[in-house]
Short mmCIF file of C-alpha atoms in Angstrom, two decimals:
data_model
loop_
_atom_site.label_atom_id
_atom_site.label_comp_id
_atom_site.label_asym_id
_atom_site.label_seq_id
_atom_site.Cartn_x
_atom_site.Cartn_y
_atom_site.Cartn_z
CA MET A 1 -67.66 -74.20 24.74
CA SER A 2 -66.21 -70.78 24.04
CA HIS A 3 -66.36 -69.20 20.64
CA ARG A 4 -65.58 -65.81 19.21
CA LYS A 5 -68.32 -63.25 18.88
CA PHE A 6 -67.31 -62.03 15.40
CA GLU A 7 -65.27 -63.72 12.69
CA ALA A 8 -62.35 -61.73 11.30
CA PRO A 9 -59.30 -62.31 9.10
CA ARG A 10 -56.02 -62.74 10.95
CA HIS A 11 -53.81 -59.74 11.71
CA GLY A 12 -50.39 -59.63 10.10
CA SER A 13 -48.76 -61.89 7.52
CA LYS A 14 -47.25 -65.25 8.47
CA GLY A 15 -45.02 -65.04 5.39
CA PHE A 16 -42.50 -62.88 7.23
CA LEU A 17 -42.05 -65.11 10.28
CA PRO A 18 -39.86 -65.32 12.29
CA LYS A 19 -39.82 -61.58 13.01
CA CYS A 20 -36.32 -61.44 14.44
CA ARG A 21 -33.41 -59.04 14.15
CA SER A 22 -31.49 -59.42 10.90
CA LYS A 23 -28.16 -61.31 11.00
CA ARG A 24 -26.63 -58.87 8.53
CA HIS A 25 -26.66 -55.09 8.37
CA ARG A 26 -26.13 -54.87 4.60
CA GLY A 27 -28.87 -56.25 2.36
CA LYS A 28 -27.87 -59.50 0.66
CA PRO A 29 -29.13 -60.16 -2.89
CA LYS A 30 -30.34 -63.78 -2.73
CA ALA A 31 -31.08 -63.92 -6.46
CA PHE A 32 -29.70 -62.20 -9.53
CA PRO A 33 -31.36 -61.61 -12.92
CA LYS A 34 -31.19 -64.40 -15.50
CA ASP A 35 -28.03 -64.25 -17.56
CA ASP A 36 -28.29 -63.29 -21.24
CA SER A 37 -25.03 -63.92 -23.11
CA SER A 38 -26.10 -61.79 -26.10
CA LYS A 39 -25.77 -58.58 -24.03
CA PRO A 40 -22.44 -56.94 -23.13
CA VAL A 41 -20.92 -57.76 -19.73
CA HIS A 42 -22.45 -55.67 -16.92
CA LEU A 43 -22.89 -55.60 -13.15
CA THR A 44 -26.32 -56.50 -11.75
CA ALA A 45 -26.22 -54.67 -8.40
CA PHE A 46 -24.80 -51.62 -6.63
CA LEU A 47 -24.57 -50.19 -3.11
CA GLY A 48 -25.95 -46.83 -2.03
CA TYR A 49 -26.69 -44.86 1.14
CA LYS A 50 -30.14 -43.49 1.93
CA ALA A 51 -29.96 -39.70 2.34
CA GLY A 52 -33.60 -38.68 2.72
CA MET A 53 -36.77 -37.75 0.86
CA THR A 54 -38.19 -34.82 -1.09
CA HIS A 55 -41.01 -34.31 -3.58
CA ILE A 56 -41.11 -33.66 -7.30
CA VAL A 57 -43.63 -32.30 -9.80
CA ARG A 58 -43.98 -33.98 -13.17
CA GLU A 59 -46.39 -34.28 -16.06
CA VAL A 60 -47.91 -37.75 -16.44
CA ASP A 61 -47.61 -39.50 -19.79
CA ARG A 62 -50.19 -42.26 -19.42
CA PRO A 63 -52.77 -42.30 -22.25
CA GLY A 64 -56.21 -43.42 -21.07
CA SER A 65 -55.61 -42.32 -17.48
CA LYS A 66 -57.46 -39.48 -15.77
CA VAL A 67 -54.18 -37.83 -14.83
CA ASN A 68 -52.73 -38.04 -18.37
CA LYS A 69 -51.07 -34.73 -19.39
CA LYS A 70 -51.68 -33.38 -15.87
CA GLU A 71 -49.12 -32.35 -13.29
CA ILE A 72 -48.77 -34.56 -10.21
CA VAL A 73 -46.68 -34.31 -7.03
CA GLU A 74 -44.85 -37.45 -5.88
CA GLY A 75 -42.59 -38.28 -2.95
CA CYS A 76 -39.10 -39.44 -3.88
CA THR A 77 -36.09 -40.89 -2.07
CA ILE A 78 -32.50 -39.78 -2.65
CA ILE A 79 -29.87 -42.52 -2.44
CA GLU A 80 -26.23 -41.47 -2.60
CA THR A 81 -24.23 -43.84 -4.79
CA PRO A 82 -20.51 -42.99 -4.94
CA PRO A 83 -18.49 -45.08 -7.44
CA MET A 84 -17.45 -48.52 -6.15
CA VAL A 85 -14.01 -50.11 -6.50
CA ALA A 86 -13.52 -53.65 -7.84
CA ILE A 87 -10.99 -55.66 -5.80
CA GLY A 88 -11.59 -59.30 -6.70
CA VAL A 89 -13.39 -61.94 -8.70
CA VAL A 90 -15.01 -65.21 -7.61
CA GLY A 91 -15.91 -68.10 -9.91
CA TYR A 92 -18.67 -70.56 -9.02
CA ILE A 93 -19.40 -74.06 -10.32
CA GLU A 94 -22.75 -75.79 -10.17
CA THR A 95 -23.02 -78.83 -7.87
CA PRO A 96 -26.05 -80.97 -6.95
CA ARG A 97 -26.22 -78.90 -3.74
CA GLY A 98 -26.17 -75.51 -5.50
CA LEU A 99 -23.29 -73.18 -6.36
CA ARG A 100 -19.81 -73.69 -4.94
CA ALA A 101 -16.99 -71.15 -5.09
CA LEU A 102 -14.17 -72.65 -7.15
CA LYS A 103 -11.56 -69.86 -7.22
CA THR A 104 -11.14 -66.34 -5.85
CA VAL A 105 -8.57 -63.92 -7.28
CA TRP A 106 -7.80 -60.67 -5.47
CA ALA A 107 -6.37 -57.48 -6.95
CA GLU A 108 -2.82 -56.38 -6.21
CA HIS A 109 -3.70 -53.24 -4.23
CA ILE A 110 -6.65 -53.26 -1.86
CA GLY A 111 -7.59 -50.00 -0.17
CA GLU A 112 -7.35 -49.50 3.58
CA GLU A 113 -11.11 -48.97 3.85
CA ALA A 114 -11.74 -52.43 2.39
CA LYS A 115 -9.13 -54.05 4.64
CA ARG A 116 -10.84 -52.52 7.68
CA ARG A 117 -13.86 -54.75 6.94
CA PHE A 118 -11.74 -57.81 7.85
CA TYR A 119 -10.98 -56.52 11.37
CA LYS A 120 -12.99 -55.78 14.49
CA ASN A 121 -10.41 -53.30 15.82
CA TRP A 122 -8.28 -51.86 13.02
CA SER A 123 -6.14 -49.49 15.11
CA GLN A 124 -4.86 -52.24 17.42
CA SER A 125 -4.45 -54.88 14.71
CA LYS A 126 -1.26 -55.85 12.88
CA LYS A 127 -2.93 -54.91 9.53
CA LYS A 128 -1.64 -58.07 7.86
CA ALA A 129 -4.68 -58.69 5.62
CA PHE A 130 -3.71 -59.35 1.97
CA THR A 131 0.00 -58.69 2.58
CA LYS A 132 0.86 -62.19 1.31
CA SER A 133 -1.67 -62.42 -1.53
CA CYS A 134 -0.52 -59.13 -3.09
CA THR A 135 3.06 -60.46 -3.43
CA LYS A 136 1.81 -62.86 -6.12
CA TRP A 137 1.47 -59.96 -8.55
CA ALA A 138 5.12 -58.95 -8.05
CA ASP A 139 6.96 -62.02 -9.35
CA ASP A 140 6.55 -64.08 -12.52
CA LEU A 141 5.76 -67.30 -10.65
CA GLY A 142 2.87 -65.63 -8.83
CA LYS A 143 1.57 -64.06 -12.03
CA LYS A 144 1.58 -67.49 -13.68
CA GLU A 145 -0.45 -68.85 -10.75
CA ILE A 146 -3.01 -66.02 -11.08
CA GLU A 147 -3.30 -66.65 -14.84
CA LYS A 148 -3.75 -70.36 -14.10
CA GLU A 149 -6.59 -69.62 -11.69
CA LEU A 150 -8.29 -67.24 -14.14
CA THR A 151 -7.97 -69.88 -16.89
CA LYS A 152 -9.51 -72.44 -14.56
CA MET A 153 -12.42 -70.06 -13.98
CA LYS A 154 -12.95 -69.61 -17.72
CA LYS A 155 -12.91 -73.38 -18.22
CA TYR A 156 -15.08 -74.70 -15.39
CA CYS A 157 -17.18 -71.91 -13.85
CA THR A 158 -20.81 -71.23 -14.69
CA THR A 159 -21.21 -68.01 -12.65
CA ILE A 160 -18.75 -65.15 -12.20
CA ARG A 161 -19.14 -62.58 -9.45
CA ILE A 162 -17.03 -59.46 -8.94
CA VAL A 163 -16.06 -58.28 -5.45
CA VAL A 164 -16.57 -54.53 -5.04
CA HIS A 165 -16.43 -52.15 -2.09
CA THR A 166 -17.85 -48.70 -1.37
CA GLN A 167 -15.58 -45.68 -0.98
CA MET A 168 -15.92 -44.32 2.54
CA LYS A 169 -13.19 -41.66 2.07
CA ILE A 170 -15.23 -39.67 -0.42
CA LEU A 171 -18.50 -40.16 1.46
CA ARG A 172 -17.16 -38.27 4.49
CA ARG A 173 -19.32 -40.11 7.02
CA ARG A 174 -18.10 -41.14 10.46
CA GLN A 175 -17.61 -44.76 9.36
CA LYS A 176 -14.30 -45.65 7.72
CA LYS A 177 -14.98 -49.34 7.17
CA ALA A 178 -16.14 -50.04 3.61
CA HIS A 179 -19.07 -52.29 2.72
CA ILE A 180 -17.93 -55.20 0.54
CA VAL A 181 -20.33 -57.09 -1.73
CA GLU A 182 -20.18 -59.78 -4.38
CA VAL A 183 -22.06 -58.72 -7.51
CA GLN A 184 -22.91 -61.11 -10.30
CA LEU A 185 -21.69 -60.30 -13.80
CA ASN A 186 -24.23 -60.93 -16.55
CA GLY A 187 -23.85 -60.81 -20.34
CA GLY A 188 -21.17 -62.18 -22.65
CA SER A 189 -19.39 -65.54 -22.29
CA ILE A 190 -17.67 -66.76 -19.11
CA ALA A 191 -14.29 -65.77 -20.59
CA ASP A 192 -15.62 -62.26 -21.32
CA LYS A 193 -16.83 -61.96 -17.72
CA VAL A 194 -13.47 -63.03 -16.27
CA GLU A 195 -11.65 -60.56 -18.55
CA PHE A 196 -14.10 -57.79 -17.60
CA ALA A 197 -13.44 -58.40 -13.91
CA ARG A 198 -9.68 -58.58 -14.47
CA ASN A 199 -9.68 -55.29 -16.42
CA HIS A 200 -11.70 -53.54 -13.72
CA PHE A 201 -9.38 -54.48 -10.81
CA GLU A 202 -8.64 -51.39 -8.66
CA LYS A 203 -10.82 -49.28 -10.96
CA GLU A 204 -13.96 -47.34 -10.10
CA VAL A 205 -17.37 -48.52 -11.31
CA PRO A 206 -19.89 -45.65 -11.47
CA VAL A 207 -23.60 -46.20 -10.85
CA GLY A 208 -24.30 -45.07 -14.43
CA ALA A 209 -22.60 -48.25 -15.68
CA VAL A 210 -25.16 -50.38 -13.83
CA PHE A 211 -28.51 -48.51 -13.96
CA ALA A 212 -30.22 -46.11 -16.34
CA GLN A 213 -32.90 -43.44 -16.20
CA ASP A 214 -36.53 -44.73 -16.04
CA GLU A 215 -35.35 -48.24 -15.10
CA MET A 216 -37.23 -50.36 -12.55
CA ILE A 217 -34.95 -51.68 -9.80
CA ASP A 218 -35.23 -53.65 -6.57
CA ILE A 219 -34.02 -52.49 -3.16
CA ILE A 220 -32.60 -54.96 -0.65
CA GLY A 221 -31.83 -53.84 2.86
CA VAL A 222 -32.60 -53.97 6.55
CA THR A 223 -35.62 -52.02 7.78
CA LYS A 224 -35.63 -49.36 10.47
CA GLY A 225 -35.46 -50.95 13.94
CA HIS A 226 -38.19 -50.29 16.52
CA GLY A 227 -37.01 -52.55 19.37
CA TYR A 228 -39.28 -54.75 21.52
CA LYS A 229 -42.93 -53.97 20.83
CA GLY A 230 -46.29 -55.24 22.07
CA VAL A 231 -48.91 -56.97 19.93
CA THR A 232 -50.87 -53.82 19.04
CA SER A 233 -47.86 -52.18 17.39
CA ARG A 234 -46.16 -55.35 16.13
CA TRP A 235 -49.16 -57.21 14.69
CA ASN A 236 -51.69 -54.37 14.43
CA THR A 237 -54.26 -56.28 16.51
CA LYS A 238 -57.42 -54.64 17.92
CA LYS A 239 -57.17 -52.91 21.27
CA LEU A 240 -59.44 -54.36 23.93
CA PRO A 241 -62.26 -52.26 25.49
CA ARG A 242 -61.29 -49.39 27.79
CA LYS A 243 -62.26 -51.07 31.09
CA THR A 244 -60.16 -54.18 30.51
CA HIS A 245 -58.36 -55.50 33.61
CA LYS A 246 -54.53 -55.51 33.47
CA GLY A 247 -54.21 -53.51 30.26
CA LEU A 248 -55.88 -53.35 26.89
CA ARG A 249 -53.05 -53.52 24.32
CA LYS A 250 -53.16 -57.32 24.46
CA VAL A 251 -54.55 -60.40 22.72
CA ALA A 252 -57.56 -61.59 24.73
CA CYS A 253 -57.33 -65.30 23.99
CA ILE A 254 -53.98 -66.80 23.07
CA GLY A 255 -55.40 -70.24 22.29
CA ALA A 256 -57.58 -73.12 23.47
CA TRP A 257 -56.85 -75.35 26.50
CA HIS A 258 -55.73 -78.13 24.16
CA PRO A 259 -53.34 -78.38 22.40
CA SER A 260 -51.70 -77.18 25.60
CA ARG A 261 -49.11 -75.07 23.81
CA ILE A 262 -49.21 -71.63 22.24
CA GLN A 263 -49.44 -71.91 18.48
CA PHE A 264 -46.96 -69.99 16.35
CA THR A 265 -49.84 -68.26 14.55
CA VAL A 266 -50.91 -66.32 17.66
CA PRO A 267 -49.61 -62.71 17.73
CA ARG A 268 -47.12 -62.14 20.55
CA ALA A 269 -44.91 -59.27 21.70
CA GLY A 270 -41.31 -59.15 20.46
CA GLN A 271 -38.89 -57.53 18.02
CA LYS A 272 -40.33 -55.08 15.49
CA GLY A 273 -38.20 -53.75 12.65
CA TYR A 274 -34.56 -54.36 11.69
CA HIS A 275 -35.74 -57.15 9.38
CA HIS A 276 -34.08 -58.10 6.08
CA ARG A 277 -36.45 -57.20 3.25
CA THR A 278 -36.55 -56.86 -0.54
CA GLU A 279 -38.77 -54.26 -2.19
CA VAL A 280 -39.36 -54.61 -5.92
CA ASN A 281 -40.18 -52.22 -8.77
CA LYS A 282 -38.78 -48.88 -7.68
CA LYS A 283 -38.60 -46.51 -10.64
CA ILE A 284 -35.51 -44.36 -11.18
CA TYR A 285 -36.65 -40.76 -11.72
CA ARG A 286 -33.19 -39.26 -12.08
CA MET A 287 -29.58 -40.38 -12.25
CA GLY A 288 -27.87 -37.38 -10.65
CA ALA A 289 -24.22 -36.44 -11.09
CA GLY A 290 -22.18 -35.42 -8.06
CA PHE A 291 -20.42 -32.09 -7.59
CA ALA A 292 -17.65 -31.65 -10.16
CA MET A 293 -15.06 -29.04 -11.12
CA LYS A 294 -15.55 -27.48 -14.55
CA ASP A 295 -13.36 -24.65 -15.85
CA GLY A 296 -12.12 -24.00 -12.32
CA LYS A 297 -15.67 -23.72 -10.93
CA LEU A 298 -17.59 -26.14 -8.73
CA VAL A 299 -20.71 -27.23 -10.63
CA LYS A 300 -23.57 -28.11 -8.29
CA ASN A 301 -26.76 -27.71 -10.34
CA ASN A 302 -27.87 -31.36 -10.31
CA ALA A 303 -31.48 -30.56 -9.30
CA ALA A 304 -32.29 -28.14 -12.12
CA THR A 305 -34.89 -29.12 -14.75
CA GLU A 306 -35.96 -27.72 -18.12
CA TYR A 307 -38.76 -25.79 -16.42
CA ASP A 308 -36.93 -24.81 -13.23
CA LEU A 309 -33.60 -23.37 -14.34
CA ALA A 310 -32.49 -22.31 -10.84
CA ASP A 311 -28.87 -23.19 -10.18
CA LYS A 312 -29.47 -25.54 -7.25
CA SER A 313 -28.17 -28.86 -5.97
CA ILE A 314 -30.30 -31.76 -4.77
CA ASN A 315 -29.49 -30.86 -1.15
CA PRO A 316 -32.33 -29.11 0.65
CA MET A 317 -31.52 -25.90 2.54
CA GLY A 318 -29.57 -26.93 5.62
CA GLY A 319 -28.82 -30.37 4.16
CA PHE A 320 -30.69 -33.62 4.68
CA PRO A 321 -31.66 -34.05 8.35
CA HIS A 322 -29.52 -36.72 10.08
CA TYR A 323 -27.46 -37.18 6.91
CA GLY A 324 -25.77 -34.01 5.68
CA GLU A 325 -25.02 -33.06 2.11
CA VAL A 326 -25.05 -35.32 -0.94
CA LYS A 327 -21.92 -34.47 -2.91
CA GLN A 328 -21.44 -37.69 -4.90
CA ASP A 329 -23.59 -39.28 -7.62
CA PHE A 330 -27.11 -40.07 -6.52
CA ILE A 331 -30.28 -41.84 -7.62
CA LEU A 332 -33.74 -40.34 -7.24
CA LEU A 333 -36.29 -43.13 -6.71
CA LYS A 334 -40.06 -42.92 -6.76
CA GLY A 335 -41.68 -43.38 -3.34
CA CYS A 336 -40.13 -44.38 -0.06
CA CYS A 337 -37.68 -47.19 0.62
CA ILE A 338 -36.61 -49.29 3.58
CA GLY A 339 -34.23 -48.28 6.34
CA PRO A 340 -33.38 -45.08 8.21
CA LYS A 341 -31.05 -42.35 6.94
CA LYS A 342 -27.43 -43.42 6.34
CA ARG A 343 -28.48 -47.08 5.95
CA VAL A 344 -26.56 -49.00 3.29
CA LEU A 345 -28.93 -50.36 0.63
CA THR A 346 -28.30 -52.88 -2.12
CA LEU A 347 -29.80 -51.76 -5.43
CA ARG A 348 -30.35 -54.67 -7.81
CA LYS A 349 -31.52 -54.92 -11.39
CA SER A 350 -35.07 -56.25 -11.70
CA LEU A 351 -35.41 -60.03 -11.96
CA PHE A 352 -37.89 -59.95 -14.86
CA ILE A 353 -38.50 -57.99 -18.05
CA HIS A 354 -41.04 -55.20 -17.60
CA THR A 355 -43.87 -54.81 -20.09
CA LYS A 356 -46.39 -52.75 -18.09
CA LYS A 357 -47.07 -49.26 -19.40
CA ARG A 358 -46.40 -47.75 -15.99
CA ALA A 359 -42.96 -49.42 -15.82
CA LEU A 360 -41.96 -48.20 -19.29
CA GLU A 361 -43.21 -44.63 -18.84
CA LYS A 362 -40.69 -41.88 -19.69
CA ILE A 363 -40.22 -39.53 -16.74
CA ASN A 364 -39.77 -35.81 -17.33
CA LEU A 365 -39.37 -33.91 -14.06
CA LYS A 366 -40.64 -30.32 -13.95
CA PHE A 367 -39.50 -29.43 -10.44
CA ILE A 368 -37.51 -30.95 -7.57
CA ASP A 369 -38.19 -29.47 -4.14
CA THR A 370 -35.10 -28.30 -2.23
CA SER A 371 -36.77 -26.37 0.60
CA SER A 372 -35.63 -27.15 4.14
CA LYS A 373 -36.72 -30.56 5.39
CA PHE A 374 -36.24 -29.41 8.98
CA GLY A 375 -39.45 -27.54 9.69
CA HIS A 376 -41.74 -25.70 7.28
CA GLY A 377 -39.28 -24.79 4.53
CA ARG A 378 -40.45 -21.88 2.36
CA PHE A 379 -37.40 -21.12 0.24
CA GLN A 380 -35.81 -23.25 -2.47
CA THR A 381 -32.36 -21.63 -2.41
CA PRO A 382 -30.45 -19.22 -0.13
CA GLN A 383 -30.80 -16.61 -2.93
CA ASP A 384 -34.62 -16.90 -2.74
CA LYS A 385 -34.45 -16.36 1.00
CA ALA A 386 -32.13 -13.37 0.71
CA ALA A 387 -34.36 -11.78 -1.96
CA PHE A 388 -37.45 -12.20 0.24
CA MET A 389 -35.96 -11.31 3.62
CA GLY A 390 -33.75 -8.44 2.52
CA PRO A 391 -30.53 -7.58 4.37
CA LEU A 392 -30.49 -9.20 7.82
CA LYS A 393 -28.91 -7.95 11.02
CA LYS A 394 -26.71 -11.02 11.34
CA ASP A 395 -25.20 -10.41 7.88
CA ARG A 396 -24.31 -6.80 8.67
CA LYS A 397 -20.64 -5.92 8.24
CA GLU A 398 -19.27 -4.16 11.32
#
């Protein structure tokens, strides 16, 4: 009878099976925080686009810790979060089989970028989406019908969700098709929620209305894809000895003779990455404002701190590799987060109330690094570079 020479714990978690490609590209929030009617009405999630990473220096405020009152360097992720536009509201009722959508009311004007989401090929389509539903807002009979539906929502629904979409025009990426998401409204009564949604139709919702500085949030998205991988990369199993016949990045024994099937617990080759995942407890280090005009000047200094007064934007020299420049509002999160650059991420409020000291810590940034992320960046701003290098041949006026 065969037996293994050494006992060892299994490689890889079975909790994430099946490891297959995600059905959806945009992260779907499968749960929302518990509703508290004593708070004002607010959104519980937002969409953002991953731009890249940098590092920050800050002083730790953690009494009892060895690093208390000391400076530490931490990696941070920048997520660009342009304001989203509300275009609809959905009311849900509770049934024995879970929630069921009772009514959906759409706004009168829905942007082209949102309509594109309903088509595979926009340029060759007839572009008829929402042409009939928007006529309801024009005449009195239609308005009465909309009011009737909203009243029905207030009377019967237990959950209200607002339909919002991202603004691709101001993002200036190649994609023109907006990402549309249903976001639950929490706080206030059901009537308050319906009124809130109604009042926000066709209006922008900034990220500052959803999240705040030092808040803990969750990130939902699809991880970076790695294609078809063998067991060593996919399950992190041990490589076999060097002289192994027919390759060594394999699993030596994939099961006993009987049962004469391969068990699902045995590591096999297959898809790695592009999985739908939720990461919890990401701390917001900074809620950054986008570029704005003030007194006829373009204000960019959204990466300056009390200690580092340099007039610089969050963009590193040469922009973020594979992304470009962040010109809209952004969120600076502690640590890394899922997905490659440009990936759309769903940012959601945390599902529970935080009491840990680390979660409640006030963050005071001393320095945000803006040196080039493409190679060994030495300069924080073009002015630093010019001061160090002196006049260059390429800048010479003929």
